[in-house]
Coordinates of C-alpha atoms and ligand atoms in Angstrom, one line a residue:
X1 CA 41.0 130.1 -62.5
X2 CA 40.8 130.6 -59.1
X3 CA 44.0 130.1 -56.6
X4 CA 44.2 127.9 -54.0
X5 CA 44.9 128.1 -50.7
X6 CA 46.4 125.5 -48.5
X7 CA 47.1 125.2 -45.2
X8 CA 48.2 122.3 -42.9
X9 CA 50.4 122.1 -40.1
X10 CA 53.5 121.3 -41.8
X11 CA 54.4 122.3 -45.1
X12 CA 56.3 120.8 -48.4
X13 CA 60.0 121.8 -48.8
X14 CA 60.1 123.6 -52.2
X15 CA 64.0 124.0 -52.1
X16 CA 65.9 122.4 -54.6
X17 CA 67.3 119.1 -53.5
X18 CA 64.3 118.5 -51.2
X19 CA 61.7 115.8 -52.4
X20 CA 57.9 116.2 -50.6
X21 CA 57.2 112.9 -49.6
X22 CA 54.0 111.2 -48.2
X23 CA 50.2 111.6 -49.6
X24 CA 49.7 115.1 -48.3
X25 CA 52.8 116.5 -49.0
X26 CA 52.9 115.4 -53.1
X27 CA 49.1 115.6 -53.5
X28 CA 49.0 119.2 -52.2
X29 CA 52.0 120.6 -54.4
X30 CA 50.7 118.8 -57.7
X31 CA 47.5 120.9 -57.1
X32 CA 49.3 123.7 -56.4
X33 CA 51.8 123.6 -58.9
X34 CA 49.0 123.4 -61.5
X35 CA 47.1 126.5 -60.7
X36 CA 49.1 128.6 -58.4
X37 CA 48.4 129.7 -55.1
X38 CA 50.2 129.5 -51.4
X39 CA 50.8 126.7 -48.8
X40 CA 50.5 128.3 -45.4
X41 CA 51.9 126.4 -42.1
X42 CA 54.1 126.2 -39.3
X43 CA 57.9 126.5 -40.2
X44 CA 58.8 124.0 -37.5
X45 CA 60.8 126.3 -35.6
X46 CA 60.2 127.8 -32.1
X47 CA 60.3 131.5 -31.9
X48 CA 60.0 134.0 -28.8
X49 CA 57.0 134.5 -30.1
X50 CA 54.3 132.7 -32.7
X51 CA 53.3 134.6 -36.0
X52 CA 56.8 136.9 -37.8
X53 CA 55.5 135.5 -41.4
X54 CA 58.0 134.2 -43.8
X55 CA 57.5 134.0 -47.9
X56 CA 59.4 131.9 -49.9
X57 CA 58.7 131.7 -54.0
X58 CA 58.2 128.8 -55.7
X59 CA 58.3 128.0 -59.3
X60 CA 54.4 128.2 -61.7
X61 CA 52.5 131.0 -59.2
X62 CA 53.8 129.1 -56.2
X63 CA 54.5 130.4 -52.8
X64 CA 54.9 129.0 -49.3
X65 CA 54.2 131.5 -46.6
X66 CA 55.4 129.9 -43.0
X67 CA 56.0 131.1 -39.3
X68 CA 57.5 129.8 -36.4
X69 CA 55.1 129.0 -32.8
X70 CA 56.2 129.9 -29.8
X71 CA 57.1 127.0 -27.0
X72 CA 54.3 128.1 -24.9
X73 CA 51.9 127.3 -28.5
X74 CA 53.6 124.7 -29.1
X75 CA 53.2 123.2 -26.2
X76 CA 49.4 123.8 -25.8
X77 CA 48.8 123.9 -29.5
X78 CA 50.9 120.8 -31.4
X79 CA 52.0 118.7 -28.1
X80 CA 48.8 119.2 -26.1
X81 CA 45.4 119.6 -27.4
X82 CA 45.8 118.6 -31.1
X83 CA 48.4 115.3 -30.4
X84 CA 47.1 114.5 -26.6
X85 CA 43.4 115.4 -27.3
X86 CA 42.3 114.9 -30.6
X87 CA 44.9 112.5 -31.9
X88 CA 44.1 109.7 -29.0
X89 CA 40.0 110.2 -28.8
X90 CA 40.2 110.2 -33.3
X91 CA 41.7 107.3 -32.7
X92 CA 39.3 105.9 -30.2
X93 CA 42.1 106.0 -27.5
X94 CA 40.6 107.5 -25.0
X95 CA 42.8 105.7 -22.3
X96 CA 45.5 108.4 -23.8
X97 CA 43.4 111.4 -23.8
X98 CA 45.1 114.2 -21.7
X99 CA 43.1 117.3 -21.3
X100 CA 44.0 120.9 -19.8
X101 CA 42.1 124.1 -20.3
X102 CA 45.5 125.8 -21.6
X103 CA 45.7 123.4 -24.3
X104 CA 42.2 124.0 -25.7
X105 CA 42.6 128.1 -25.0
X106 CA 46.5 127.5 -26.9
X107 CA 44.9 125.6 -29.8
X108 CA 42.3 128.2 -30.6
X109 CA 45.2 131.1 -29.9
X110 CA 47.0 129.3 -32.9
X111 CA 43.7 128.9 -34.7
X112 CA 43.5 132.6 -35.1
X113 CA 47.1 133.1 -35.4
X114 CA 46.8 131.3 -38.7
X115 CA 43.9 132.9 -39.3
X116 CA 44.6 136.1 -39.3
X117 CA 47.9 135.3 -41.8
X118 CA 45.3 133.5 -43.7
X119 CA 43.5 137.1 -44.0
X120 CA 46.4 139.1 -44.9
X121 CA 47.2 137.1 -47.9
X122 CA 43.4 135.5 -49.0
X123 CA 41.7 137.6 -52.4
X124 CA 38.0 137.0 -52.8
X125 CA 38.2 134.1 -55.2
X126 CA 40.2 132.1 -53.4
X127 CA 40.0 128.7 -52.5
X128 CA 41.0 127.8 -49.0
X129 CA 41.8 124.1 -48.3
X130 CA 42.9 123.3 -44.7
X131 CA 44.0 120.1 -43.6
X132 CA 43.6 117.9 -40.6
X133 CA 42.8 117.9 -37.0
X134 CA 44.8 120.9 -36.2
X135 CA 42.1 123.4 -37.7
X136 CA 38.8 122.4 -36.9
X137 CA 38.1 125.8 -35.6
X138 CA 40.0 127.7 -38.4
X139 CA 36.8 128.3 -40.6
X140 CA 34.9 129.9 -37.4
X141 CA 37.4 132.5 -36.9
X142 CA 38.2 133.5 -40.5
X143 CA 34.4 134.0 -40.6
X144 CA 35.0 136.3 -37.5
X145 CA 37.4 138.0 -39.0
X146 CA 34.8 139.0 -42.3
X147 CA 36.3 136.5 -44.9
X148 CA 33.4 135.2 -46.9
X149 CA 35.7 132.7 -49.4
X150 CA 34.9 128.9 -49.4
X151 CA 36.4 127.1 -47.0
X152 CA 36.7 122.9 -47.5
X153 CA 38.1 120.9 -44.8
X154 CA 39.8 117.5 -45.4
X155 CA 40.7 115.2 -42.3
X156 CA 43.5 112.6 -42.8
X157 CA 42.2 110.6 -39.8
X158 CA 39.1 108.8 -38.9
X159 CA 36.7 110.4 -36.9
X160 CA 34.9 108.6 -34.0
X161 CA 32.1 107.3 -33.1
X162 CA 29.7 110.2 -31.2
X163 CA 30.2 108.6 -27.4
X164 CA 33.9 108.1 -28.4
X165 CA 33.8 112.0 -29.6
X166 CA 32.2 113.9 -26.7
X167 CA 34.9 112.4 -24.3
X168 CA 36.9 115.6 -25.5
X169 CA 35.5 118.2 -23.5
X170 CA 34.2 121.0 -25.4
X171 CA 33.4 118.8 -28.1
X172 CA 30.1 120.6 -29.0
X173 CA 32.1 123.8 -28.9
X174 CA 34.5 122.3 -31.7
X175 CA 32.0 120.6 -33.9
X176 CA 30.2 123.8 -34.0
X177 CA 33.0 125.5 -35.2
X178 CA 33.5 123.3 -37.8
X179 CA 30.5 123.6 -39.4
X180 CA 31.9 126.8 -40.8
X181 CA 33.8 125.0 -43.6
X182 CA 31.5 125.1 -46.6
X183 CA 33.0 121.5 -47.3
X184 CA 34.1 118.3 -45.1
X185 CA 35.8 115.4 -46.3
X186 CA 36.4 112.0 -44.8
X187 CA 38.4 109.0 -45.8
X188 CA 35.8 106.7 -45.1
X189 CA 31.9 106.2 -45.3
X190 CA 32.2 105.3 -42.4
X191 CA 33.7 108.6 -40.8
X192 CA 31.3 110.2 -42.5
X193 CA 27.8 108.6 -40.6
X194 CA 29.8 109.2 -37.5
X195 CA 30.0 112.7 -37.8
X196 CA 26.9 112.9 -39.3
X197 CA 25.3 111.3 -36.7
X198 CA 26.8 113.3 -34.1
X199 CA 25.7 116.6 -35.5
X200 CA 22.1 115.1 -36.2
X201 CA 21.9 113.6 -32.6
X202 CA 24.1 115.3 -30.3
X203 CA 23.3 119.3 -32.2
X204 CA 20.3 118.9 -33.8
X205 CA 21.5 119.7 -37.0
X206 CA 19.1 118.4 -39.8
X207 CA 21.0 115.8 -42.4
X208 CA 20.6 114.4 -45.4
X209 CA 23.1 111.9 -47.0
X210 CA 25.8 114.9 -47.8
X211 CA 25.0 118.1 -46.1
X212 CA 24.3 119.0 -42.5
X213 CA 22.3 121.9 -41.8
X214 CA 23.3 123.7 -38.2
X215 CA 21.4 127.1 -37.3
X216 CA 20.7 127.6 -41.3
X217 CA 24.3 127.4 -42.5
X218 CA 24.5 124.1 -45.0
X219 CA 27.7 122.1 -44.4
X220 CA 28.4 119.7 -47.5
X221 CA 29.9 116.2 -46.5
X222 CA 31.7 113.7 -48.4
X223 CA 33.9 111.1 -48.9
X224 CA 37.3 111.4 -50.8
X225 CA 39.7 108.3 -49.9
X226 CA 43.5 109.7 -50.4
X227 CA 45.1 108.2 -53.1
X228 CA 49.0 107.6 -54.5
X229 CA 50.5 107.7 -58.4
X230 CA 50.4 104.5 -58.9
X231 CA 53.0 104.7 -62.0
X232 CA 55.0 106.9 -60.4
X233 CA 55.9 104.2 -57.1
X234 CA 55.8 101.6 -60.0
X235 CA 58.5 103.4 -61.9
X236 CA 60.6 104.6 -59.3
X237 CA 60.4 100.5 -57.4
X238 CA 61.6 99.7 -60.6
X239 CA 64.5 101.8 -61.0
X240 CA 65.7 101.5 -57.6
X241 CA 65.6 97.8 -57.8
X242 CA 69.7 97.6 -57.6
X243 CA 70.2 100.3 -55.0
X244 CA 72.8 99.9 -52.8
X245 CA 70.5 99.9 -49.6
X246 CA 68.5 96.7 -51.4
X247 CA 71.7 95.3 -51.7
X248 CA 72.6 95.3 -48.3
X249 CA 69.2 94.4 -47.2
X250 CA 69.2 91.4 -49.5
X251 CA 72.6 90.5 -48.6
X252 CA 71.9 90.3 -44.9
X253 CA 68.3 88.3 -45.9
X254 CA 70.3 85.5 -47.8
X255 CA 67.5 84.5 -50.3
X256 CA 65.0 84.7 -47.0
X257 CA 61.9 85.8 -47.8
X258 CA 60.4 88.7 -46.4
X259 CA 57.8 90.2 -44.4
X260 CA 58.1 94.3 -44.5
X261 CA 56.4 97.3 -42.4
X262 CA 57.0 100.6 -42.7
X263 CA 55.2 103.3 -40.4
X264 CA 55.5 106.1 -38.2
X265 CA 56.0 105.0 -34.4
X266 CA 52.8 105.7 -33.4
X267 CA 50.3 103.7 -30.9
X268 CA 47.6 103.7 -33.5
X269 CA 49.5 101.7 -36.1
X270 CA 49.2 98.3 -34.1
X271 CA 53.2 97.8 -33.6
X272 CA 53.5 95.5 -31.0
X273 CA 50.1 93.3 -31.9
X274 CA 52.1 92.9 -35.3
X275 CA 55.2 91.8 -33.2
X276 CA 53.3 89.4 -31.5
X277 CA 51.6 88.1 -34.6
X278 CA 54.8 87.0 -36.3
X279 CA 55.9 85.6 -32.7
X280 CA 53.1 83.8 -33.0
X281 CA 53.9 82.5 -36.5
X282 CA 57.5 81.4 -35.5
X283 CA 56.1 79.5 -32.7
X284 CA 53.4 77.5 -34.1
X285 CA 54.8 77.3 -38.0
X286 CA 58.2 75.4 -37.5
X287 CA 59.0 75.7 -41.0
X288 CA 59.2 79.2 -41.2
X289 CA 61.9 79.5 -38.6
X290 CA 65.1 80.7 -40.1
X291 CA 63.5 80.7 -43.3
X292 CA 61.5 84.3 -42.7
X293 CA 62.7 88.1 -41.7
X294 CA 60.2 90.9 -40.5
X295 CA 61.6 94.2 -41.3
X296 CA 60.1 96.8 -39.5
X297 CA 61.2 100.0 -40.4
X298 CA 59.4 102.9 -37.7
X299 CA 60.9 106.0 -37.4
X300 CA 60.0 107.7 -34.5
X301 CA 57.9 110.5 -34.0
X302 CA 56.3 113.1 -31.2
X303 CA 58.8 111.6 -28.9
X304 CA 57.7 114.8 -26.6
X305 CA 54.0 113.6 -26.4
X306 CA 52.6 111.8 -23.7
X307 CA 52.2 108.0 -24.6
X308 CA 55.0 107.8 -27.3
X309 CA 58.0 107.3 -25.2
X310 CA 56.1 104.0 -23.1
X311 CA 55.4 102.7 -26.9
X312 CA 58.8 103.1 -27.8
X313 CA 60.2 100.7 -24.6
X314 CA 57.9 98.4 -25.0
X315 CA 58.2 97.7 -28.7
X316 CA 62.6 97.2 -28.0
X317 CA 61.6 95.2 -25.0
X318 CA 59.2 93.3 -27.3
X319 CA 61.5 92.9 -30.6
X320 CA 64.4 92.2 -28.0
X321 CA 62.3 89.0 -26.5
X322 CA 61.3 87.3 -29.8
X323 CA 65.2 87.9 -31.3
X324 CA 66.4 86.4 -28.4
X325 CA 64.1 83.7 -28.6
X326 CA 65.0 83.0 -32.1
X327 CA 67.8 83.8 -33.6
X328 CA 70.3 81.7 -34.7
X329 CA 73.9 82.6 -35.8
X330 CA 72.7 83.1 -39.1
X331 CA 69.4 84.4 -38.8
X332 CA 67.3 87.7 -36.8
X333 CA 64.0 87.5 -36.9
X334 CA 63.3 90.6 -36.7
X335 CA 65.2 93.6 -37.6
X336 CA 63.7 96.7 -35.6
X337 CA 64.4 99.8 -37.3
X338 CA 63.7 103.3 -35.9
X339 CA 65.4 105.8 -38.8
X340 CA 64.1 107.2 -42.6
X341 CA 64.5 105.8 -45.9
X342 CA 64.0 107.7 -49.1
X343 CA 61.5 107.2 -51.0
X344 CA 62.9 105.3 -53.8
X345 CA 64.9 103.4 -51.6
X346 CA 61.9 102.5 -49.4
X347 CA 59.6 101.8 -52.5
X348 CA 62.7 99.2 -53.8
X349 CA 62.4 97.7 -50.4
X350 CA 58.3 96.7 -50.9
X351 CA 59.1 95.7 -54.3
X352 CA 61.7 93.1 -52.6
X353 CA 59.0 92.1 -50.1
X354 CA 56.8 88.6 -50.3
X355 CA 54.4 90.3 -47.7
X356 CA 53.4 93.9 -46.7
X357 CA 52.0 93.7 -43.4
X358 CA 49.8 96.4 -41.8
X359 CA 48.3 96.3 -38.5
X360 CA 46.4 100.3 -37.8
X361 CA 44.1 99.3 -35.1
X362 CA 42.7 102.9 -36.4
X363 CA 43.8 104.4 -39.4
X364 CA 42.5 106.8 -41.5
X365 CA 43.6 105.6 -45.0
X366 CA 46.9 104.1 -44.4
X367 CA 49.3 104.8 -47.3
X368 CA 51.9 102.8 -46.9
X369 CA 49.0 99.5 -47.9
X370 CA 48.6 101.5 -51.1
X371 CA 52.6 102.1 -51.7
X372 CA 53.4 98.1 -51.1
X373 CA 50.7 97.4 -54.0
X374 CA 51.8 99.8 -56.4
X375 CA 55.9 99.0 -55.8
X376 CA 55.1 95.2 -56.9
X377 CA 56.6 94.0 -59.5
X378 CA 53.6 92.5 -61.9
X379 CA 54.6 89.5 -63.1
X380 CA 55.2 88.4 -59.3
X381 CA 53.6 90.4 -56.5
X382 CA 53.8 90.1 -53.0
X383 CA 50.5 89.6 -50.7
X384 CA 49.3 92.8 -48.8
X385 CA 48.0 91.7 -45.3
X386 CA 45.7 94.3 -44.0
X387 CA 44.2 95.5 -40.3
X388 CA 40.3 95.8 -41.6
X389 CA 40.8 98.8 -39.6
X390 CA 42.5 100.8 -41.9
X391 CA 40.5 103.2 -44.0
X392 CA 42.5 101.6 -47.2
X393 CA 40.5 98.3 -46.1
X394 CA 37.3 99.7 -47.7
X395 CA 38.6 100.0 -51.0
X396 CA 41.1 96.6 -50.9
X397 CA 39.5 94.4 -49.2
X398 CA 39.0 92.3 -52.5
X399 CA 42.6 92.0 -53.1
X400 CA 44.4 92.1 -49.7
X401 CA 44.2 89.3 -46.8
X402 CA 42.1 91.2 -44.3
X403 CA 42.8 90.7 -40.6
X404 CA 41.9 91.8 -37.1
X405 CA 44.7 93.3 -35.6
X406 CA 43.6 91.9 -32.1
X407 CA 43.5 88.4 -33.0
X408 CA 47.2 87.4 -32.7
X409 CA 46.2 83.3 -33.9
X410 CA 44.7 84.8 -36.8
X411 CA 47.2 87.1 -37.8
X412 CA 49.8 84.1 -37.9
X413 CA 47.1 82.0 -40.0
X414 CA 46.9 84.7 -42.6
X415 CA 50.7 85.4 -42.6
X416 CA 51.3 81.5 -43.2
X417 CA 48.9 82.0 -46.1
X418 CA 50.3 85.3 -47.7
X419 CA 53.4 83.4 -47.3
X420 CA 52.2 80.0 -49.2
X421 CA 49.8 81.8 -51.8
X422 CA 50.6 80.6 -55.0
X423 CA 51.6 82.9 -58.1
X424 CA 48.7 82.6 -60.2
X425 CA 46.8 84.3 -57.3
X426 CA 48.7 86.9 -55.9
X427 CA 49.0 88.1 -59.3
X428 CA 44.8 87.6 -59.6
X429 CA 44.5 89.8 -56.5
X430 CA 47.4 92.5 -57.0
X431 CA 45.2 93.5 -60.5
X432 CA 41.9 93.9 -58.8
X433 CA 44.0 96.5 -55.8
X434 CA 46.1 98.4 -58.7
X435 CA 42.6 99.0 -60.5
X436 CA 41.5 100.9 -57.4
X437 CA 44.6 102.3 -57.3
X438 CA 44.4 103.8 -60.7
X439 CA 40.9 104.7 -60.4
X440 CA 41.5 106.5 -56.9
X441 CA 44.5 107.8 -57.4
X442 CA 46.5 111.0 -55.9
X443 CA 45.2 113.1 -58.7
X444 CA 41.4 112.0 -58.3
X445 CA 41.4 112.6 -54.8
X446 CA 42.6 116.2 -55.1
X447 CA 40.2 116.6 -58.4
X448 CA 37.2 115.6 -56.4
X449 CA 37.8 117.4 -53.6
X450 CA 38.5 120.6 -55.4
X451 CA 35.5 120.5 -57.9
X452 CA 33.4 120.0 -54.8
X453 CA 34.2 122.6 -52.9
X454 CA 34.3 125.1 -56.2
X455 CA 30.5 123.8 -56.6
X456 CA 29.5 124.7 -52.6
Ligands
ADQ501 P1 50.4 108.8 -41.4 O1 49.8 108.4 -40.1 O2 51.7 109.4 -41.4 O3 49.4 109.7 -42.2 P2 50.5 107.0 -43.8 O4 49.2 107.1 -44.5 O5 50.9 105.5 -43.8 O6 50.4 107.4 -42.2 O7 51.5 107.9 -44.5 C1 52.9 107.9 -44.2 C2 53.7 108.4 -45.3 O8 55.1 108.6 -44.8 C3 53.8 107.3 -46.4 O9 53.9 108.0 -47.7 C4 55.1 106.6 -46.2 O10 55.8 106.1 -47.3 C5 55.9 107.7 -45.5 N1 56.8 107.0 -44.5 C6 56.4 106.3 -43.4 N2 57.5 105.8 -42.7 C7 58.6 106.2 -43.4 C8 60.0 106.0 -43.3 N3 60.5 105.3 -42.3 N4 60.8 106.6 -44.2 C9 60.3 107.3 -45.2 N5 59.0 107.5 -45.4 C10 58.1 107.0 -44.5 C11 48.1 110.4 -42.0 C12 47.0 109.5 -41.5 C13 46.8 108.3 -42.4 C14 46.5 108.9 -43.8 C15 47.5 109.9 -44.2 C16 47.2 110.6 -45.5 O11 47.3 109.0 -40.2 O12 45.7 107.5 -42.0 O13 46.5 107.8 -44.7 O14 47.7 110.9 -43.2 O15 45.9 111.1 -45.5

């Protein structure tokens, strides 16, 4: 069997002691793990210089091969073109785009930094499965560099619409380059007619419903929503269900019932609309006062990119407003929390929630929607309130109350519903969501994905 490949920015720790966590991070090992092969990435640290390769073993054929950056790619690389270029315009904030020649002349410098590792170690057979907007160009210059293996790229995020992606200069320089992977995939159908239609309008490329043909070389499309192990976030809710972190948290809720949201602190998850929509709740639903707590639990992250400090101020300054509004000597509102959970303990936490709430104003899948449904207890689930602009919206939409993050009335309509629905059909709706759960899971995603690109 061939090996595979991997690379993505970050890797999974393989020590002992250390759990992978998130979609990526599980999805990527269990594939590994199965038929051997190496995870190639950036170690996190920040050398004198980018590129002194380091190998660490793993057990079952497994090896993670990872190298530091220097501040100088860092800065250009990670902070500038891939987090204040492609991140903001992928997430149609183009407001937040920041562009500098050095970033785009630092990303592809790190492009063929991990190209060039990817060479050293890469045997004919091999698969090579890269990951996310940080290697659109990496297919281009392994091609350069001679390597003939196939090459699938999978991107986490949405992509944009074409007038939304050709604010990022270059653009036609980048989507050229990534027509060197022998494979795309998308979360969405819709991410894939945007590009599609990009490349068929904006290049000239010739499409049909999964391939786009640019200058002869066939490009196969498709879309592979990411998945989670269902029984595994059932179990482990489960087990966790008297931890002493649910303890507390239930202690401090007094029998309240609960409204929970877990994300990164990032601008594209909709933070402060969600804020204002349970404002909004409290002040024109009396009877929920004192007898609901929002938990939102948003560590922070890329505090050095442009954008995510402002967010940060204006979420405190937000929570701080409607607390002081509220709250009453026995009751917060809202409980505003920027720090990690593990995963069990953050899995017992949905599993104790009447309502996950998720606002992405973009998102490419959205995991944590798919994690509250599979962490509910059957016999009496919680409601999952969804942004319709969450890629996990196209597969849940059936079972979750859909809502537009930018209507702040209609959020705290659909909040007082989730909140009032009664048993018979929150359990109706959770089994039609954990069928596409179980159908779509972790394991799919990576099985489709893999048999495609060995079929290119
Ligand atoms: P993210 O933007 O990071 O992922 P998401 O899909 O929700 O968003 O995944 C986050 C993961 O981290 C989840 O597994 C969640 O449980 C975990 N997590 C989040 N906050 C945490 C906390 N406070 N403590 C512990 N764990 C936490 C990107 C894209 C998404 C896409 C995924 C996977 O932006 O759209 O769904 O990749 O493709």
């Amino acid at each position: 069997m061939a090996r595979i490949l991997v690379v993505s920015n970050r890797v999974a720790p393989l020590a002992e002691g250390q759990v992978a966590t998130g979609g990526l991070a599980v999805g990527v090992l269990d594939a590994l793990k199965e038929v051997g092969g190496i995870w190639m990435g950036w170690s996190g640290e920040i050398a004198r210089e980018s590129g002194t390769p380091r190998a660490e073993q793993g057990s079952g054929g497994l090896s993670l091969i990872t190298w530091p950056l220097s501040q100088y790619d860092y800065d250009t690389f990670y902070r500038g073109f891939a987090n204040s270029v492609l991140w903001p315009v992928f997430h149609f904030r183009t407001d937040l785009l920041h562009y500098r020649d050095e970033d785009y002349e630092g990303y592809k410098r790190v492009n063929r930094i991990f190209a060039e590792q990817l060479r050293r170690v890469a045997q004919p057979d091999d698969l090579i499965w890269v990951h996310d907007y940080h290697f659109l160009p990496l297919a281009q210059h392994c091609r350069e560099l001679g390597m003939q293996q196939k090459f699938g790229l999978f991107l986490h995020i949405p992509f944009p619409s074409d007038q939304v992606f050709r604010t990022i200069p270059h653009h036609a320089d980048l989507a050229r380059a990534m027509a060197a992977f022998d494979l795309i995939g998308l979360q969405t159908n819709d991410d894939l007619l945007a590009m599609r239609d990009y490349y068929e309008r904006h290049l000239g490329a010739s499409t049909s419903h999964d391939t786009v043909v640019l200058n002869g070389k066939a490009t196969r499309m498709g879309v592979y929503p990411i998945g989670v192990c269902p029984e595994d976030i059932q179990s482990l809710s489960r087990e966790h269900r008297n931890s002493r972190e649910l303890i507390k948290l239930k202690s401090g809720l007094q029998h309240r019932r609960l409204i929970i949201s877990v994300d990164r602190l990032d601008y594209s998850k909709g933070l402060v609309e969600r804020f204002r929509g349970f404002e909004c709740l409290l002040d024109t639903r009396p009877k929920f006062r004192g007898h609901v707590s929002f938990v939102q639990i948003a560590p922070p992250s890329r505090a050095d990119v442009h954008g995510y400090r402002n967010l940060r101020r204006t979420l405190e300054q937000t929570a701080g407003r409607i607390n002081g509004r509220w709250t009453e000597l026995s009751w917060t509102p809202i409980r505003y929390m920027n720090r990690s959970f593990d995963r069990p303990t953050l899995m017992s936490f949905f599993r104790a929630s009447q309502v996950g709430l998720v606002t992405s104003l973009r998102d490419g899948m959205n995991l944590v929607a798919k994690e509250y449904v599979a962490a509910q207890p059957e016999d009496d689930p919680g409601v999952l309130v969804l942004s319709e602009f969450a890629g996990a919206a196209h597969e849940l939409a059936e079972g979750a109350l859909l809502i537009n993050p930018y209507d702040t009335a209609g959020m705290a309509r659909t909040l007082h519903t989730a909140l009032d629905m009664e048993s018979s059909e929150r359990k109706h709706r959770h089994e039609i969501m954990m069928d596409v759960l179980r159908k779509n899971s972790l394991a799919a995603w990576r099985e489709r994905f893999m048999d495609d690109l060995k079929g290119v």
